[in-house]
Amino acid sequence: PVPTPTALLLLLALQIILHTAVGIVEPGIDLLASLQLHNTSRQGVTLAPGPQRLRPAFYLQGDYRDLRLPPSVYQKAVDLLRNNLEFTVAASLRQEEFNSGTIIAFSHGFNRYLELQSSGRKDEIRLHYTGHDAMVHIETFPFRLADNIWHKVAVSVSGAQVQLMVDCHPLYRRLLSRTPDTNFTLPQLTLWVGQRNNKHSLFKGALQDVRLITGPHGYLNQCPHLDTSCPTCGQFTVLQNTVETLTRHLQELSQRLITVEGKISRLEECDCQKSCTVNSSIHADGASWQRDCDICSCVHGEVQCRPVQCPPVNCKNPVLNPGECCKSCLKQCYLRGTLYDHGDSVSLKQCVECECRDGSMHCTRIDPETMCPPLTCLPSQQFSVPDECCKFCPGVDYCSKGHQCHTNASCLNLETTYACHCNAGFSGDGHTCFDID
């Protein structure tokens, strides 16, 4: 009997689920083999040994070369990637130090459509891609690939997520700001290996097994032993769309859809769904941002915040200015050959008290009758001190009333005030002490 549309839709959903579970990896297109370099002599290209003995490697040098793929191979690559949510660019390479060069590029002159590039000047790997807004976006991964050592590198795009793997180690997994456009609507594009065009962004070093791979987990082509138990975002999107179609058209299959919805529930526990949403803003897993005086990070779907770490200040009386998170030092005052910190007080002559306020000295005359503090001793015990406006009582514990000595200093009571002395092993004026051991 002829299958009904209902049966065909159900079969498609089951195939997607089975494909997710098995983790089938397509071989993709071997771009170096498609160039047939071993049968020709090309400027700037020589045969070289590589880590895979059964595959040829090629050493790229010079300021000019022409490694563009034939139109038939370009069309095959376009047909492979067109409207595909998941693809991987993979290569084995040994890049010379300080070289900034393209690994593969779909481009027209200087205009990039899709390009994977490694910068040895800034020690970073860059993915240039065109979004559905027709703008070229850049995703930058800090990593030193140009170290003249053989590496396996794979960049996998799955829907709005990108993952970078180097030598079979996952280094970065991020959410892209835009989903890459793989419709290839830009005219006159060319597919290049090891360069963006004839003379620019020339890769210098050795390349082997450069591939375009479609489907989930394309990096398994390089690293077949890696775990693929967690489906990709692309797989999640395809399966979600299929379930929505079945829900609209196959209401009578509600009992069977329970199994599919359970599958979606498990998919939502994977990394592709572990971003954080804060005030309608989405932050990718691992992203950090500042909120007021806290540094917040997205850790596996949870927002974790900690206070801003403030640098140490080198003054006695730091202040917290409005709108700032950390205390800072205000201007010092210079008076009669001496520097005073903000907040320091000094009596330049009897009954005149001066205070440093942000670089300016403010002086006030003291009225002994009204402005001196009350004394607890008998008038007969009170005594005066030269250059001091107010009288004092003997035997006062000034340290217990509060002092501004450093934590590594000791407070000593004097006749009319207290003094600060740095402890053994420390040096300074008592208000600030430094470790000298």
mmCIF file of C-alpha atoms in Angstrom, residues 141-344:
data_model
loop_
_atom_site.group_PDB
_atom_site.id
_atom_site.type_symbol
_atom_site.label_atom_id
_atom_site.label_comp_id
_atom_site.label_asym_id
_atom_site.label_seq_id
_atom_site.Cartn_x
_atom_site.Cartn_y
_atom_site.Cartn_z
ATOM 1 C CA PHE A 141 38.556 32.664 19.718
ATOM 2 C CA PRO A 142 41.793 33.523 21.579
ATOM 3 C CA PHE A 143 44.224 30.672 20.815
ATOM 4 C CA ARG A 144 47.783 30.453 19.464
ATOM 5 C CA LEU A 145 47.543 28.159 16.447
ATOM 6 C CA ALA A 146 50.527 29.662 14.607
ATOM 7 C CA ASP A 147 53.291 27.913 16.585
ATOM 8 C CA ASN A 148 54.870 25.800 13.790
ATOM 9 C CA ILE A 149 53.411 22.604 15.342
ATOM 10 C CA TRP A 150 50.884 20.253 13.763
ATOM 11 C CA HIS A 151 47.336 20.705 15.104
ATOM 12 C CA LYS A 152 43.891 19.364 14.348
ATOM 13 C CA VAL A 153 41.367 22.202 14.258
ATOM 14 C CA ALA A 154 37.607 21.923 13.772
ATOM 15 C CA VAL A 155 34.963 24.668 13.899
ATOM 16 C CA SER A 156 31.411 23.274 14.081
ATOM 17 C CA VAL A 157 28.341 25.450 13.519
ATOM 18 C CA SER A 158 25.021 24.087 14.782
ATOM 19 C CA GLY A 159 22.153 26.526 14.363
ATOM 20 C CA ALA A 160 23.070 29.579 16.451
ATOM 21 C CA GLN A 161 25.864 27.768 18.316
ATOM 22 C CA VAL A 162 29.543 27.449 17.359
ATOM 23 C CA GLN A 163 32.171 25.153 18.905
ATOM 24 C CA LEU A 164 35.957 25.275 18.475
ATOM 25 C CA MET A 165 38.020 22.113 18.975
ATOM 26 C CA VAL A 166 41.806 21.930 18.774
ATOM 27 C CA ASP A 167 43.603 18.583 18.951
ATOM 28 C CA CYS A 168 40.322 16.890 19.942
ATOM 29 C CA HIS A 169 39.876 19.202 22.957
ATOM 30 C CA PRO A 170 36.721 21.382 23.085
ATOM 31 C CA LEU A 171 38.022 24.898 23.817
ATOM 32 C CA TYR A 172 35.019 27.165 23.210
ATOM 33 C CA ARG A 173 31.256 26.753 22.834
ATOM 34 C CA ARG A 174 29.272 29.932 22.224
ATOM 35 C CA LEU A 175 25.951 31.294 21.015
ATOM 36 C CA LEU A 176 26.368 33.364 17.845
ATOM 37 C CA SER A 177 24.831 36.820 17.597
ATOM 38 C CA ARG A 178 23.268 35.773 14.256
ATOM 39 C CA THR A 179 22.521 32.419 12.611
ATOM 40 C CA PRO A 180 24.867 31.995 9.586
ATOM 41 C CA ASP A 181 23.240 32.321 6.176
ATOM 42 C CA THR A 182 24.028 29.293 4.002
ATOM 43 C CA ASN A 183 21.754 30.206 1.086
ATOM 44 C CA PHE A 184 24.761 31.532 -0.907
ATOM 45 C CA THR A 185 22.743 34.364 -2.410
ATOM 46 C CA LEU A 186 25.842 36.555 -2.929
ATOM 47 C CA PRO A 187 26.877 36.312 -6.610
ATOM 48 C CA GLN A 188 30.328 35.498 -8.052
ATOM 49 C CA LEU A 189 31.642 33.708 -4.987
ATOM 50 C CA THR A 190 34.762 31.515 -5.163
ATOM 51 C CA LEU A 191 35.932 28.758 -2.799
ATOM 52 C CA TRP A 192 39.603 29.073 -1.779
ATOM 53 C CA VAL A 193 41.959 26.947 0.327
ATOM 54 C CA GLY A 194 44.822 28.637 2.186
ATOM 55 C CA GLN A 195 43.929 32.174 1.053
ATOM 56 C CA ARG A 196 41.091 34.675 0.687
ATOM 57 C CA ASN A 197 42.082 35.640 -2.869
ATOM 58 C CA ASN A 198 45.217 35.543 -5.048
ATOM 59 C CA LYS A 199 47.307 37.866 -2.896
ATOM 60 C CA HIS A 200 45.677 38.360 0.491
ATOM 61 C CA SER A 201 45.492 36.466 3.778
ATOM 62 C CA LEU A 202 47.893 33.808 2.453
ATOM 63 C CA PHE A 203 48.301 30.884 4.845
ATOM 64 C CA LYS A 204 51.975 29.958 5.297
ATOM 65 C CA GLY A 205 52.776 26.501 6.538
ATOM 66 C CA ALA A 206 51.483 22.995 5.858
ATOM 67 C CA LEU A 207 47.890 21.808 5.308
ATOM 68 C CA GLN A 208 46.453 18.306 5.290
ATOM 69 C CA ASP A 209 42.925 16.860 5.095
ATOM 70 C CA VAL A 210 40.977 20.141 4.767
ATOM 71 C CA ARG A 211 37.271 19.239 4.786
ATOM 72 C CA LEU A 212 33.762 20.665 4.664
ATOM 73 C CA ILE A 213 31.413 18.360 6.594
ATOM 74 C CA THR A 214 27.664 18.650 7.073
ATOM 75 C CA GLY A 215 25.514 17.187 9.815
ATOM 76 C CA PRO A 216 25.946 17.048 13.608
ATOM 77 C CA HIS A 217 29.259 16.266 15.311
ATOM 78 C CA GLY A 218 31.397 16.826 12.188
ATOM 79 C CA TYR A 219 34.496 16.904 14.392
ATOM 80 C CA LEU A 220 34.145 13.109 14.776
ATOM 81 C CA ASN A 221 35.814 12.895 11.369
ATOM 82 C CA GLN A 222 39.022 13.948 13.152
ATOM 83 C CA CYS A 223 38.301 12.598 16.623
ATOM 84 C CA PRO A 224 36.028 9.512 16.384
ATOM 85 C CA HIS A 225 36.493 8.646 20.067
ATOM 86 C CA LEU A 226 34.739 11.767 21.411
ATOM 87 C CA ASP A 227 31.381 11.573 23.183
ATOM 88 C CA THR A 228 28.250 12.546 21.188
ATOM 89 C CA SER A 229 25.563 11.689 23.715
ATOM 90 C CA CYS A 230 24.322 15.279 23.905
ATOM 91 C CA PRO A 231 22.543 16.354 20.673
ATOM 92 C CA THR A 232 23.511 19.606 19.001
ATOM 93 C CA CYS A 233 21.455 22.777 18.753
ATOM 94 C CA GLY A 234 20.866 22.054 15.072
ATOM 95 C CA GLN A 235 19.465 18.632 15.899
ATOM 96 C CA PHE A 236 17.289 20.217 18.563
ATOM 97 C CA THR A 237 15.935 22.803 16.100
ATOM 98 C CA VAL A 238 15.152 20.212 13.401
ATOM 99 C CA LEU A 239 13.439 17.912 15.866
ATOM 100 C CA GLN A 240 11.481 20.769 17.421
ATOM 101 C CA ASN A 241 10.194 21.898 13.999
ATOM 102 C CA THR A 242 9.177 18.351 13.125
ATOM 103 C CA VAL A 243 7.247 17.928 16.362
ATOM 104 C CA GLU A 244 5.425 21.214 15.756
ATOM 105 C CA THR A 245 4.374 19.982 12.293
ATOM 106 C CA LEU A 246 3.129 16.688 13.711
ATOM 107 C CA THR A 247 1.225 18.540 16.443
ATOM 108 C CA ARG A 248 -0.602 20.688 13.880
ATOM 109 C CA HIS A 249 -1.512 17.920 11.426
ATOM 110 C CA LEU A 250 -1.657 14.740 13.487
ATOM 111 C CA GLN A 251 -3.897 15.377 16.477
ATOM 112 C CA GLU A 252 -4.950 11.716 16.472
ATOM 113 C CA LEU A 253 -1.350 10.684 17.273
ATOM 114 C CA SER A 254 -1.296 12.420 20.665
ATOM 115 C CA GLN A 255 -0.249 9.268 22.500
ATOM 116 C CA ARG A 256 2.759 8.758 20.213
ATOM 117 C CA LEU A 257 3.769 12.426 20.546
ATOM 118 C CA ILE A 258 4.329 11.927 24.293
ATOM 119 C CA THR A 259 7.526 10.016 23.474
ATOM 120 C CA VAL A 260 8.737 12.767 21.130
ATOM 121 C CA GLU A 261 8.003 15.499 23.693
ATOM 122 C CA GLY A 262 9.967 13.522 26.270
ATOM 123 C CA LYS A 263 12.874 13.528 23.825
ATOM 124 C CA ILE A 264 12.652 17.328 23.557
ATOM 125 C CA SER A 265 12.608 17.611 27.363
ATOM 126 C CA ARG A 266 15.914 15.716 27.526
ATOM 127 C CA LEU A 267 17.390 17.852 24.752
ATOM 128 C CA GLU A 268 16.669 21.020 26.738
ATOM 129 C CA GLU A 269 19.062 19.811 29.436
ATOM 130 C CA CYS A 270 22.023 20.013 27.025
ATOM 131 C CA ASP A 271 24.522 22.868 26.750
ATOM 132 C CA CYS A 272 22.741 24.511 23.828
ATOM 133 C CA GLN A 273 19.932 25.519 26.224
ATOM 134 C CA LYS A 274 22.105 26.595 29.175
ATOM 135 C CA SER A 275 22.329 30.328 28.493
ATOM 136 C CA CYS A 276 21.123 32.812 31.139
ATOM 137 C CA THR A 277 18.290 35.328 30.688
ATOM 138 C CA VAL A 278 18.543 38.520 32.765
ATOM 139 C CA ASN A 279 16.052 41.373 32.207
ATOM 140 C CA SER A 280 15.216 40.084 28.688
ATOM 141 C CA SER A 281 18.948 39.901 27.792
ATOM 142 C CA ILE A 282 20.447 36.506 26.903
ATOM 143 C CA HIS A 283 23.993 35.739 28.120
ATOM 144 C CA ALA A 284 25.869 32.716 26.773
ATOM 145 C CA ASP A 285 27.273 30.052 29.092
ATOM 146 C CA GLY A 286 30.601 31.383 30.419
ATOM 147 C CA ALA A 287 29.837 35.063 29.669
ATOM 148 C CA SER A 288 30.552 37.748 32.313
ATOM 149 C CA TRP A 289 29.109 41.250 32.792
ATOM 150 C CA GLN A 290 28.992 43.987 35.461
ATOM 151 C CA ARG A 291 25.761 44.820 37.281
ATOM 152 C CA ASP A 292 26.060 47.786 39.645
ATOM 153 C CA CYS A 293 29.028 46.862 41.861
ATOM 154 C CA ASP A 294 28.893 43.114 41.153
ATOM 155 C CA ILE A 295 30.617 41.006 38.475
ATOM 156 C CA CYS A 296 28.128 38.384 37.267
ATOM 157 C CA SER A 297 28.760 35.223 35.219
ATOM 158 C CA CYS A 298 26.508 32.702 33.488
ATOM 159 C CA VAL A 299 27.504 29.237 34.771
ATOM 160 C CA HIS A 300 25.531 26.368 33.197
ATOM 161 C CA GLY A 301 22.300 28.367 33.112
ATOM 162 C CA GLU A 302 22.685 29.972 36.570
ATOM 163 C CA VAL A 303 23.700 33.577 37.273
ATOM 164 C CA GLN A 304 26.463 33.855 39.881
ATOM 165 C CA CYS A 305 27.561 37.297 41.135
ATOM 166 C CA ARG A 306 30.439 38.499 43.283
ATOM 167 C CA PRO A 307 31.491 41.998 44.441
ATOM 168 C CA VAL A 308 33.898 44.004 42.288
ATOM 169 C CA GLN A 309 37.484 43.516 43.481
ATOM 170 C CA CYS A 310 38.827 46.962 44.419
ATOM 171 C CA PRO A 311 42.545 47.839 44.132
ATOM 172 C CA PRO A 312 44.395 48.934 47.299
ATOM 173 C CA VAL A 313 44.526 52.687 48.010
ATOM 174 C CA ASN A 314 47.593 54.484 49.391
ATOM 175 C CA CYS A 315 46.069 57.160 51.598
ATOM 176 C CA LYS A 316 44.738 57.464 55.155
ATOM 177 C CA ASN A 317 41.185 58.564 54.401
ATOM 178 C CA PRO A 318 39.857 57.144 51.098
ATOM 179 C CA VAL A 319 36.358 58.201 50.042
ATOM 180 C CA LEU A 320 33.588 56.547 48.015
ATOM 181 C CA ASN A 321 32.425 58.928 45.277
ATOM 182 C CA PRO A 322 28.814 58.749 43.993
ATOM 183 C CA GLY A 323 28.384 56.277 41.130
ATOM 184 C CA GLU A 324 31.655 54.447 41.886
ATOM 185 C CA CYS A 325 32.173 50.996 43.390
ATOM 186 C CA CYS A 326 35.659 51.463 44.900
ATOM 187 C CA LYS A 327 37.074 54.006 47.306
ATOM 188 C CA SER A 328 39.709 56.400 45.961
ATOM 189 C CA CYS A 329 42.137 59.013 47.287
ATOM 190 C CA LEU A 330 41.355 62.710 47.036
ATOM 191 C CA LYS A 331 43.983 65.415 46.487
ATOM 192 C CA GLN A 332 46.659 66.099 49.122
ATOM 193 C CA CYS A 333 47.389 69.512 50.625
ATOM 194 C CA TYR A 334 50.852 71.096 50.610
ATOM 195 C CA LEU A 335 51.422 73.551 53.440
ATOM 196 C CA ARG A 336 54.692 74.928 54.777
ATOM 197 C CA GLY A 337 56.777 72.167 53.190
ATOM 198 C CA THR A 338 54.551 69.297 54.385
ATOM 199 C CA LEU A 339 52.053 67.117 52.470
ATOM 200 C CA TYR A 340 48.768 66.277 54.220
ATOM 201 C CA ASP A 341 46.252 63.613 53.141
ATOM 202 C CA HIS A 342 42.603 64.492 52.649
ATOM 203 C CA GLY A 343 40.986 64.411 56.104
ATOM 204 C CA ASP A 344 44.226 65.191 58.015
#
